[in-house]
XYZ file of C-alpha atoms in Angstrom:
355
model
C 26.547 9.142 6.255
C 26.508 7.692 2.716
C 26.783 3.999 3.611
C 24.724 3.782 6.799
C 22.465 6.761 7.559
C 21.475 7.671 3.988
C 20.227 4.149 3.126
C 18.230 4.073 6.353
C 16.612 7.407 5.521
C 15.848 6.136 2.033
C 14.100 3.042 3.429
C 12.195 5.268 5.833
C 10.994 7.446 2.975
C 9.896 4.462 0.883
C 8.071 2.719 3.723
C 6.533 5.596 5.635
C 5.881 8.644 3.478
C 2.807 8.921 1.304
C 3.287 8.344 -2.404
C 2.781 12.018 -3.176
C 5.666 12.895 -0.876
C 7.880 10.133 -2.269
C 7.418 11.425 -5.786
C 8.451 14.928 -4.840
C 11.393 13.806 -2.718
C 13.515 12.343 -5.537
C 16.138 11.151 -3.076
C 18.823 8.914 -4.597
C 22.059 7.498 -3.247
C 23.621 7.146 -6.717
C 23.879 9.591 -9.633
C 20.870 10.046 -11.890
C 21.116 10.938 -15.602
C 19.105 13.639 -17.379
C 16.304 11.164 -18.097
C 15.943 10.259 -14.425
C 17.605 6.857 -14.768
C 19.865 5.619 -11.982
C 23.536 5.308 -12.893
C 24.860 2.344 -10.914
C 28.456 2.307 -12.115
C 30.524 -0.561 -13.500
C 30.454 -2.778 -10.422
C 29.788 -2.967 -6.701
C 32.739 -3.110 -4.325
C 30.782 -4.233 -1.256
C 27.314 -5.168 0.002
C 26.655 -1.615 1.159
C 26.994 -0.331 -2.387
C 24.749 -3.118 -3.667
C 22.141 -2.276 -1.040
C 22.221 1.434 -1.896
C 21.942 0.556 -5.579
C 18.906 -1.640 -4.967
C 17.208 1.114 -2.966
C 17.715 3.492 -5.878
C 16.344 0.930 -8.315
C 13.254 0.509 -6.126
C 12.801 4.292 -5.917
C 13.236 4.699 -9.664
C 10.832 1.884 -10.520
C 8.249 3.157 -8.017
C 8.306 6.603 -9.600
C 7.915 5.119 -13.073
C 4.996 2.991 -11.986
C 3.321 6.041 -10.492
C 3.279 7.683 -13.924
C 0.762 5.053 -14.961
C -1.750 6.141 -12.340
C -1.090 9.810 -13.046
C -1.408 9.805 -16.842
C -3.650 6.833 -17.637
C -7.143 7.562 -16.283
C -8.537 4.150 -17.180
C -6.984 0.683 -17.029
C -8.317 -0.119 -20.519
C -6.352 2.777 -22.008
C -3.063 1.120 -21.119
C -1.025 0.696 -24.292
C 2.462 -0.021 -25.515
C 3.917 3.144 -23.980
C 2.708 2.244 -20.499
C 3.779 -1.361 -20.970
C 7.272 -0.048 -21.673
C 7.179 2.105 -18.546
C 6.081 -0.733 -16.301
C 7.982 -3.632 -17.811
C 10.820 -2.943 -20.259
C 12.478 -0.027 -18.461
C 12.189 -1.418 -14.896
C 13.419 -4.808 -16.110
C 16.407 -3.167 -17.762
C 17.305 -1.295 -14.574
C 16.803 -4.379 -12.413
C 18.817 -6.575 -14.785
C 21.760 -4.195 -14.593
C 21.650 -4.218 -10.802
C 21.384 -8.011 -10.716
C 24.375 -8.441 -13.017
C 26.470 -6.163 -10.805
C 25.276 -7.990 -7.679
C 26.066 -11.439 -9.108
C 29.521 -10.182 -10.062
C 30.067 -8.943 -6.505
C 29.046 -12.301 -5.037
C 31.312 -14.174 -7.453
C 34.307 -11.990 -6.646
C 33.993 -11.549 -2.901
C 31.727 -14.181 -1.330
C 34.587 -16.675 -0.677
C 36.089 -14.155 1.766
C 32.819 -13.176 3.466
C 31.986 -13.969 7.041
C 28.543 -14.784 8.387
C 27.556 -11.112 8.719
C 28.324 -10.346 5.078
C 26.537 -13.462 3.850
C 23.425 -12.559 5.804
C 23.524 -9.016 4.467
C 23.693 -10.431 0.942
C 20.752 -12.738 1.690
C 18.634 -9.819 2.896
C 19.458 -7.854 -0.252
C 18.602 -10.902 -2.385
C 15.213 -11.505 -0.778
C 14.258 -7.842 -1.218
C 15.273 -8.050 -4.878
C 13.083 -11.111 -5.485
C 10.117 -9.415 -3.845
C 10.590 -6.244 -5.877
C 10.854 -8.245 -9.115
C 7.584 -10.039 -8.368
C 5.933 -6.720 -7.570
C 6.999 -5.278 -10.923
C 5.907 -8.422 -12.782
C 2.410 -8.315 -11.321
C 1.868 -4.569 -11.192
C -0.312 -4.446 -14.301
C -2.104 -7.759 -13.803
C -5.827 -7.811 -13.180
C -5.736 -11.512 -12.298
C -4.793 -12.421 -8.736
C -4.121 -16.007 -9.821
C -1.118 -14.724 -11.772
C 0.752 -14.575 -8.453
C 0.555 -18.390 -8.240
C 3.198 -18.828 -10.953
C 5.887 -17.546 -8.564
C 5.969 -20.633 -6.349
C 9.695 -21.208 -6.903
C 10.436 -17.616 -5.905
C 8.234 -17.909 -2.808
C 10.084 -21.042 -1.724
C 13.459 -19.354 -2.217
C 12.363 -16.283 -0.248
C 10.980 -18.404 2.589
C 14.126 -20.504 2.755
C 16.272 -17.374 3.021
C 13.962 -15.740 5.573
C 13.798 -18.894 7.691
C 17.583 -19.188 7.694
C 17.997 -15.553 8.755
C 15.332 -15.624 11.450
C 16.520 -18.966 12.842
C 20.102 -17.764 13.261
C 20.559 -17.342 17.022
C 23.752 -15.349 16.503
C 21.653 -12.722 14.702
C 18.533 -13.063 16.843
C 19.622 -14.261 20.306
C 17.450 -15.009 23.312
C 13.832 -15.355 22.191
C 14.690 -15.258 18.497
C 13.619 -11.753 17.536
C 14.427 -8.105 17.955
C 11.925 -5.540 19.094
C 12.890 -2.934 16.509
C 14.570 -2.807 13.124
C 15.677 0.354 11.328
C 17.362 -1.483 8.467
C 16.121 -3.224 5.342
C 13.131 -4.995 6.769
C 11.193 -7.944 5.502
C 7.635 -6.713 5.974
C 7.356 -5.951 2.264
C 8.538 -9.481 1.491
C 5.927 -10.938 3.811
C 3.246 -8.989 1.967
C 3.988 -11.393 -0.863
C 4.650 -14.481 1.213
C 1.729 -14.275 3.649
C -0.784 -12.605 1.328
C -0.113 -12.986 -2.397
C 1.307 -16.495 -2.019
C -1.820 -18.648 -1.783
C -0.070 -22.024 -1.765
C -1.353 -23.258 1.620
C 1.803 -24.833 3.062
C 3.993 -21.900 1.984
C 1.454 -19.379 3.218
C 1.325 -20.948 6.672
C 5.106 -21.111 6.767
C 5.201 -17.408 5.972
C 2.683 -16.575 8.702
C 4.720 -18.522 11.265
C 7.873 -16.626 10.270
C 6.035 -13.306 10.365
C 5.506 -13.856 14.077
C 9.272 -14.120 14.516
C 10.538 -11.131 12.555
C 11.556 -7.952 14.408
C 8.398 -6.801 16.100
C 8.537 -3.283 14.761
C 10.044 -2.106 11.516
C 10.274 1.647 11.692
C 6.713 2.495 12.796
C 5.172 -0.580 11.153
C 4.170 -3.379 13.504
C 4.581 -6.976 12.336
C 1.795 -8.168 14.612
C -0.707 -5.962 12.810
C 0.161 -7.552 9.484
C 0.073 -11.061 10.913
C -3.521 -10.451 12.043
C -4.587 -8.925 8.721
C -2.958 -11.591 6.562
C -4.344 -14.361 8.763
C -7.818 -12.909 8.302
C -7.321 -12.657 4.531
C -6.339 -16.330 4.459
C -9.497 -17.227 6.420
C -11.710 -15.250 4.030
C -10.154 -16.752 0.919
C -9.975 -20.353 2.111
C -13.551 -20.283 3.431
C -14.634 -20.558 -0.212
C -12.859 -23.901 -0.610
C -15.277 -25.768 1.637
C -12.533 -27.838 3.251
C -10.720 -28.007 6.556
C -7.338 -26.338 6.989
C -5.684 -29.757 7.150
C -7.345 -30.897 3.933
C -6.481 -27.634 2.192
C -2.822 -28.095 3.077
C -2.718 -31.790 2.191
C -4.397 -31.282 -1.187
C -2.469 -28.070 -1.871
C -5.656 -26.174 -2.669
C -5.519 -22.530 -3.716
C -8.522 -20.182 -3.565
C -10.419 -19.381 -6.779
C -10.168 -15.927 -8.297
C -13.576 -14.797 -7.029
C -12.549 -15.547 -3.416
C -9.275 -13.654 -3.428
C -8.613 -10.361 -1.683
C -7.154 -7.881 -4.150
C -6.292 -5.201 -1.641
C -6.936 -4.036 1.912
C -7.268 -0.549 3.397
C -7.238 -0.134 7.199
C -8.428 3.031 8.880
C -8.460 3.768 12.629
C -12.000 3.516 13.919
C -13.036 6.472 16.096
C -14.067 5.523 19.601
C -17.726 6.285 20.128
C -20.760 4.691 21.645
C -21.958 3.681 18.176
C -18.666 2.148 17.114
C -18.464 -1.643 17.320
C -14.928 -1.164 18.565
C -15.460 1.504 21.157
C -13.270 -0.237 23.716
C -9.487 -0.139 23.799
C -6.933 -0.344 26.525
C -5.433 2.780 28.077
C -1.870 1.974 27.009
C -2.775 2.236 23.354
C -1.457 -1.237 22.568
C -4.778 -2.341 21.078
C -6.425 -0.132 18.468
C -9.600 -0.776 16.552
C -9.289 -0.521 12.773
C -11.965 -0.600 10.115
C -10.261 -2.879 7.583
C -11.788 -2.895 4.118
C -11.101 -5.966 1.996
C -11.453 -5.619 -1.782
C -12.394 -8.575 -4.000
C -14.215 -9.592 -7.195
C -16.905 -11.995 -5.969
C -18.488 -12.180 -9.440
C -15.239 -13.270 -11.062
C -12.315 -11.706 -12.892
C -14.459 -9.603 -15.204
C -16.962 -8.619 -12.552
C -16.999 -5.418 -10.502
C -14.868 -4.772 -7.477
C -16.717 -5.047 -4.189
C -15.643 -4.430 -0.634
C -16.510 -5.508 2.839
C -15.340 -3.755 5.996
C -14.585 -5.618 9.190
C -13.721 -4.007 12.500
C -10.595 -5.577 13.926
C -8.758 -5.098 17.195
C -5.106 -5.006 16.184
C -2.729 -5.540 19.062
C 0.686 -3.882 18.953
C 3.832 -5.785 19.801
C 4.961 -3.231 22.363
C 3.812 0.102 23.827
C 4.235 3.221 21.742
C 2.868 4.878 18.643
C 2.605 2.838 15.457
C 1.824 3.731 11.869
C -1.536 2.755 10.437
C -0.938 -0.585 8.695
C -1.311 -0.353 4.941
C -0.594 -2.299 1.797
C 3.060 -1.894 0.827
C 2.470 -3.413 -2.608
C 2.076 -0.928 -5.452
C -0.759 -2.056 -7.681
C -2.247 -0.309 -10.681
C -5.987 -0.556 -10.261
C -8.810 1.917 -11.003
C -10.101 1.285 -7.479
C -7.280 3.478 -6.226
C -9.037 6.535 -7.637
C -11.777 7.541 -5.246
C -13.901 9.166 -7.928
C -14.086 5.905 -9.877
C -15.253 3.655 -7.076
C -18.929 4.098 -7.946
C -18.337 3.114 -11.574
C -16.391 -0.013 -10.670
C -19.020 -1.794 -8.663
C -20.988 -1.859 -5.460
C -19.254 -0.937 -2.270
C -20.679 -3.015 0.531
C -19.711 -2.043 4.046
C -20.457 -4.573 6.737
C -19.630 -4.158 10.412
C -18.508 -7.576 11.525
C -17.980 -8.698 15.078
C -14.735 -7.380 16.462
C -11.882 -9.823 16.395
C -10.422 -10.304 19.816
C -6.763 -9.346 20.273
C -4.361 -12.157 19.559
C -3.497 -13.702 22.904
C -0.402 -15.522 21.744
């Protein structure tokens, strides 16, 4: 229960439940002190303990980051106290976990088999992604993500090695379902926030190979959304895809998508996506893309495109959503009008991906 089922339930809670529910749940696998800080212990004895510890760190950091949105009504009111909440304390917790994890690897990795090494790799890639998420939580500049190129390359190398291992993914190279630590959160960084063209395309190719469904989240949905985001951003470069890759061009700030919010589009005669197949494998979503077309200090604007998102297999799926926590006034509905114009445009439906 403690080493297998409880971590799975914790991942489920983090990935699926709304933030309001996560905050109230307060579910930890390790002890928590009177101040709400996770107590990890002196050292990890195995990968399972390290994994459970990382899940608790992620839960703890997520709850601390949420206090920013709850108690700071305006981004410009962020001060030293909030900076401590979002940087110093999470970094301290993460540093403790990392020290314990490095100690575990040093002590036990020589005796590990392939299964244990892969488990350690999965834990490591999740840790890198979480660290980058914390680092960029308070940033208002999307270009700040570009400084993490070394981390992106390390994550992609690990992911490629895991996905390419035929002993782990036999037959056609992927599983249909994963209930464990997934990599969809990692690919939010690699296929969206990483704008280095060669790395981004590498990430998109790997995203097509990961387990098709992670809990109720469908990898194919995210591949379509992130591919569209790349098209929108790179359209501003005025160059072909080949030239963009060869010259290693990254989109300017005003072209970048800050966030995306999909909503199922109701089927009606007036809806541009009124058609869908009877099996429910293709659903029309109104996907709103948020950007700052007037530059970093300009207002947030949005455009909504109607997209047919094809599921990997029959069955119910969760509505795709951004898994990256980001402090931004846009997240408060009542402040949207004061941020900038909200432009909704019904684009032509994208056809389901045939490949």
